[in-house]
JSON list of C-alpha atoms in Angstrom, two decimals:
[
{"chain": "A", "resi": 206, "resn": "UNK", "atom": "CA", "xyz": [213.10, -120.82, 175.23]},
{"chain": "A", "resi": 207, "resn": "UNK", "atom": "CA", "xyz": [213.23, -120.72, 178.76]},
{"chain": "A", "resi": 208, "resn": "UNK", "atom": "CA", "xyz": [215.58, -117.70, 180.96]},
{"chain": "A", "resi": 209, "resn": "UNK", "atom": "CA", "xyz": [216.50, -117.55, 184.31]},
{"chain": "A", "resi": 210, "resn": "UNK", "atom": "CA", "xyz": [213.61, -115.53, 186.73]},
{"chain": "A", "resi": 211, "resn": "UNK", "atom": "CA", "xyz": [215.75, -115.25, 189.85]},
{"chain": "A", "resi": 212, "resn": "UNK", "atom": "CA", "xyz": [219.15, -115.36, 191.04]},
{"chain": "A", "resi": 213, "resn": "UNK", "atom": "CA", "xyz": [217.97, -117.80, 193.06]},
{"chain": "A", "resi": 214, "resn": "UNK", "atom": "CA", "xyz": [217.19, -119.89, 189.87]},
{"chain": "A", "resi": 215, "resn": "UNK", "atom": "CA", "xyz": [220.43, -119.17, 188.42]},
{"chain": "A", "resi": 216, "resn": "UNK", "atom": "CA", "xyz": [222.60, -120.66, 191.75]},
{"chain": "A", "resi": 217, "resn": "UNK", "atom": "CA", "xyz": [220.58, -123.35, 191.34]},
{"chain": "A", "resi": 218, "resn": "UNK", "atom": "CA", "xyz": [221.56, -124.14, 187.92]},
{"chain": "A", "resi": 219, "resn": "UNK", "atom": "CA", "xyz": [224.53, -123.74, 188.66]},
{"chain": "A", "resi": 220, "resn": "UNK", "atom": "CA", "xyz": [224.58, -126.23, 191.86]},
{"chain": "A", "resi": 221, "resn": "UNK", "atom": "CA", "xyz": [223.51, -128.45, 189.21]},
{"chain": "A", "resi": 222, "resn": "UNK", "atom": "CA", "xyz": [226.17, -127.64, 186.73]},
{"chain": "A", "resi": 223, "resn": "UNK", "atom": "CA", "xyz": [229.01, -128.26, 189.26]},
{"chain": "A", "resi": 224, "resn": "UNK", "atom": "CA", "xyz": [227.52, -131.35, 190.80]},
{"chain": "A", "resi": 225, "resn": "UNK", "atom": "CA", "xyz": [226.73, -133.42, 187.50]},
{"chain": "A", "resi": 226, "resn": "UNK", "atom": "CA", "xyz": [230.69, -131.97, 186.23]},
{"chain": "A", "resi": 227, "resn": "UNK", "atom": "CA", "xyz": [229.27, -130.08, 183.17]},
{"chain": "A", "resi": 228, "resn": "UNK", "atom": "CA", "xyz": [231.35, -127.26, 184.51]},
{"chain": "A", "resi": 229, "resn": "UNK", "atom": "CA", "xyz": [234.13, -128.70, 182.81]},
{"chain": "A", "resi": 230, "resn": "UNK", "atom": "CA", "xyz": [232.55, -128.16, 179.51]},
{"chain": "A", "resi": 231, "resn": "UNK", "atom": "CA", "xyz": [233.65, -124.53, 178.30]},
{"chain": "A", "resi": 232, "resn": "UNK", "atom": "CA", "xyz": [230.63, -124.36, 176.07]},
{"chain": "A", "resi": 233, "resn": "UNK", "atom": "CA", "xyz": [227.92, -124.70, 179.12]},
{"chain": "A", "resi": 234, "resn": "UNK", "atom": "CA", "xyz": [230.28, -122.59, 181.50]},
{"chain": "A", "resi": 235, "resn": "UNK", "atom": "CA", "xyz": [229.62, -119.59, 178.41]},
{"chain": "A", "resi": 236, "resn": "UNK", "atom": "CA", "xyz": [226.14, -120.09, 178.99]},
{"chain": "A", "resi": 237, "resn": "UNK", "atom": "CA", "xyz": [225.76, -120.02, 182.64]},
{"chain": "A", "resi": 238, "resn": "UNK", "atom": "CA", "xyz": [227.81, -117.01, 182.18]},
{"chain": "A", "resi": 239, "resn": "UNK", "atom": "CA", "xyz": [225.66, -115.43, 179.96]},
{"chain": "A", "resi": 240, "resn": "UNK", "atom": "CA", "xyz": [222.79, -116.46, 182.01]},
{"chain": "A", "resi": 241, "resn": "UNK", "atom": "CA", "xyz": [224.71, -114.52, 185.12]},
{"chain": "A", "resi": 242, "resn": "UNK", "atom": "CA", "xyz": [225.27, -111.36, 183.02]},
{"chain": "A", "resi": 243, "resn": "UNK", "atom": "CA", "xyz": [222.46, -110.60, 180.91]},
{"chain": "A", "resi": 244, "resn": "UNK", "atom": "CA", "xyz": [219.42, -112.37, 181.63]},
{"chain": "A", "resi": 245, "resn": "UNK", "atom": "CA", "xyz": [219.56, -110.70, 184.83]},
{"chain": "A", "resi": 246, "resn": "UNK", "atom": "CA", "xyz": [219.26, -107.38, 184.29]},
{"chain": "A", "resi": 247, "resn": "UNK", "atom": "CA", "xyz": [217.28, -105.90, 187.15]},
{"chain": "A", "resi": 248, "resn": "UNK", "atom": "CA", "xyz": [220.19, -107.35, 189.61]},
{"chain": "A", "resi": 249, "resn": "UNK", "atom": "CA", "xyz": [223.39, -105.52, 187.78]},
{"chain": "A", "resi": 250, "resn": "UNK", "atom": "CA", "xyz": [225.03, -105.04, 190.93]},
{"chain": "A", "resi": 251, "resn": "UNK", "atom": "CA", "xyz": [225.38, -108.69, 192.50]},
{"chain": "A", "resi": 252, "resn": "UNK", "atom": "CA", "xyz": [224.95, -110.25, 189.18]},
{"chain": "A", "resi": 253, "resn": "UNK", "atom": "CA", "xyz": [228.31, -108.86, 187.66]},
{"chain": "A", "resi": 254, "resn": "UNK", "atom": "CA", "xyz": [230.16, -110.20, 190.79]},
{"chain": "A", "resi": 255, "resn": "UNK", "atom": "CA", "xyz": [228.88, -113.65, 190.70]},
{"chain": "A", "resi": 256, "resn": "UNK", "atom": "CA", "xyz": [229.56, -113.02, 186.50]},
{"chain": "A", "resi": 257, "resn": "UNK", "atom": "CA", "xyz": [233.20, -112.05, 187.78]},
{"chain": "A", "resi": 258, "resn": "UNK", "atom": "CA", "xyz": [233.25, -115.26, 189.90]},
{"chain": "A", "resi": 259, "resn": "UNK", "atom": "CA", "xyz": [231.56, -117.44, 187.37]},
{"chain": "A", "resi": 260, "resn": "UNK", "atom": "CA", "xyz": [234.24, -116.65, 184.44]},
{"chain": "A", "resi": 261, "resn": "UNK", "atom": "CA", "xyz": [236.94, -117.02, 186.89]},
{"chain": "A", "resi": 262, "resn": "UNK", "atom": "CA", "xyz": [235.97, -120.46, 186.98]},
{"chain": "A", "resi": 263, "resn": "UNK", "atom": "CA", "xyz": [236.36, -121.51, 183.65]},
{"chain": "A", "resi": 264, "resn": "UNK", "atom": "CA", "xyz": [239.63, -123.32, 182.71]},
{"chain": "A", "resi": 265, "resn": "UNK", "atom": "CA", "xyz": [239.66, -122.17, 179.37]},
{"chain": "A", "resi": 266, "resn": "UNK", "atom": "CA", "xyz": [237.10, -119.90, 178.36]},
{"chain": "A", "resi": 267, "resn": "UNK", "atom": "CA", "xyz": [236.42, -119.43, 174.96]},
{"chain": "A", "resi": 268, "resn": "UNK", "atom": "CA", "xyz": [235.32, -116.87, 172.29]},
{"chain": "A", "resi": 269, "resn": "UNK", "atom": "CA", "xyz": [231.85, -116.41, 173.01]},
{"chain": "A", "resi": 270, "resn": "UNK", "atom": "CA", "xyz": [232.93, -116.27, 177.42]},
{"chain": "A", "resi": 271, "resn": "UNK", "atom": "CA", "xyz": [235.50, -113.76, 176.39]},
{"chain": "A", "resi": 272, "resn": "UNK", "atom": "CA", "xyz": [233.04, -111.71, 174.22]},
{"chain": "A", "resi": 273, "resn": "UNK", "atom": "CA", "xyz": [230.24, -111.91, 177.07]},
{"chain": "A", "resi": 274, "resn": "UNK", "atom": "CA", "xyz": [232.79, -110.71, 180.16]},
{"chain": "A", "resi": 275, "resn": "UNK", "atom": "CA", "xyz": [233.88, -107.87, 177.76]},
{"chain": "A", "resi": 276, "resn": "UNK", "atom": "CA", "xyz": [230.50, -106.76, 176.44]},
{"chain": "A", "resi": 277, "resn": "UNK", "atom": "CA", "xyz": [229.46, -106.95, 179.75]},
{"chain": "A", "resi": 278, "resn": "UNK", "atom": "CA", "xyz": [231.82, -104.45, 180.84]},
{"chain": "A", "resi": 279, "resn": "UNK", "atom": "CA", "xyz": [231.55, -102.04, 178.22]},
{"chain": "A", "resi": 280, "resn": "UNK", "atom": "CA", "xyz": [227.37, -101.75, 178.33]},
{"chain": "A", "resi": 281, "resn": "UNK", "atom": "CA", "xyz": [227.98, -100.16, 181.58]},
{"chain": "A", "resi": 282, "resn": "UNK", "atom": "CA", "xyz": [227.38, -96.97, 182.85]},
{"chain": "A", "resi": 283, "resn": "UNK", "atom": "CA", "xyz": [230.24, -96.03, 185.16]},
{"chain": "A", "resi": 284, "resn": "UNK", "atom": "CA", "xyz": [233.70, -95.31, 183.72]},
{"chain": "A", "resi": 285, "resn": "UNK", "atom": "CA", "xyz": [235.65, -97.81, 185.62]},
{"chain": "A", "resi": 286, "resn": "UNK", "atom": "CA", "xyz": [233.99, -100.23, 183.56]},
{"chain": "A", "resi": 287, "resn": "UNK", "atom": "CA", "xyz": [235.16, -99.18, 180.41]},
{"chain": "A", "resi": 288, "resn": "UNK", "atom": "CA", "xyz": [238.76, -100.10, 181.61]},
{"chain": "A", "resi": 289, "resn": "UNK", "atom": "CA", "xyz": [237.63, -103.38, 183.58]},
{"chain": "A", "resi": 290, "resn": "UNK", "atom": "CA", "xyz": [236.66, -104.17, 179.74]},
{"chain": "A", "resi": 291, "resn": "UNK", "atom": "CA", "xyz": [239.83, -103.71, 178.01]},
{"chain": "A", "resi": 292, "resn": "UNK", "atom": "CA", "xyz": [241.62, -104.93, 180.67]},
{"chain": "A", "resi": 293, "resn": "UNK", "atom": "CA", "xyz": [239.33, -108.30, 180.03]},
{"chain": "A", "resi": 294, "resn": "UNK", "atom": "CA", "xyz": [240.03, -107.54, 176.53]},
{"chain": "A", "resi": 295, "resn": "UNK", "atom": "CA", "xyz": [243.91, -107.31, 176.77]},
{"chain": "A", "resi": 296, "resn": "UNK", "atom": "CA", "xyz": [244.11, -110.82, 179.10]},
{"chain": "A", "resi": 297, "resn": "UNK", "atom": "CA", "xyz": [241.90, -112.20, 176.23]}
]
């Protein structure tokens, strides 16, 4: 199984996503998600706002997009995020 190495990588997967319209597809929007939040770990900071971005984007995210923003949220170590997770959990 391949991962993301860069955030460079990930834009450009994402470039590709939106050009060839699989960003309508909830299912690979979850992914790329994913991809944003967690594969990424060594870039927490400009990762979770791209995350923020990338979430924002899909129409209607599903269970596993929901789950990923939230446990996102709540793995982090400032307070604030604690609430930016229920909040994401309450919208849910």
């Amino acid at each position: 199984e391949k991962h993301c190495q860069s955030f460079h990588q990930l834009k450009q997967i994402l470039s590709y996503v939106f050009v060839s319209g699989l960003h309508r597809n909830p299912f690979v929007m979850s992914r790329v998600l994913y991809l944003s939040l967690f594969e990424l770990e060594g870039h927490r900071k400009a990762v979770s706002n791209f995350g923020i971005q990338i979430f924002n984007e899909i129409h209607k995210p599903n269970l596993f997009s929901w789950n990923t923003i939230i446990r996102f949220f709540a793995s982090c170590d400032h307070s604030e995020a604690a609430l930016v997770a229920f909040l994401y959990y309450m919208r849910m």
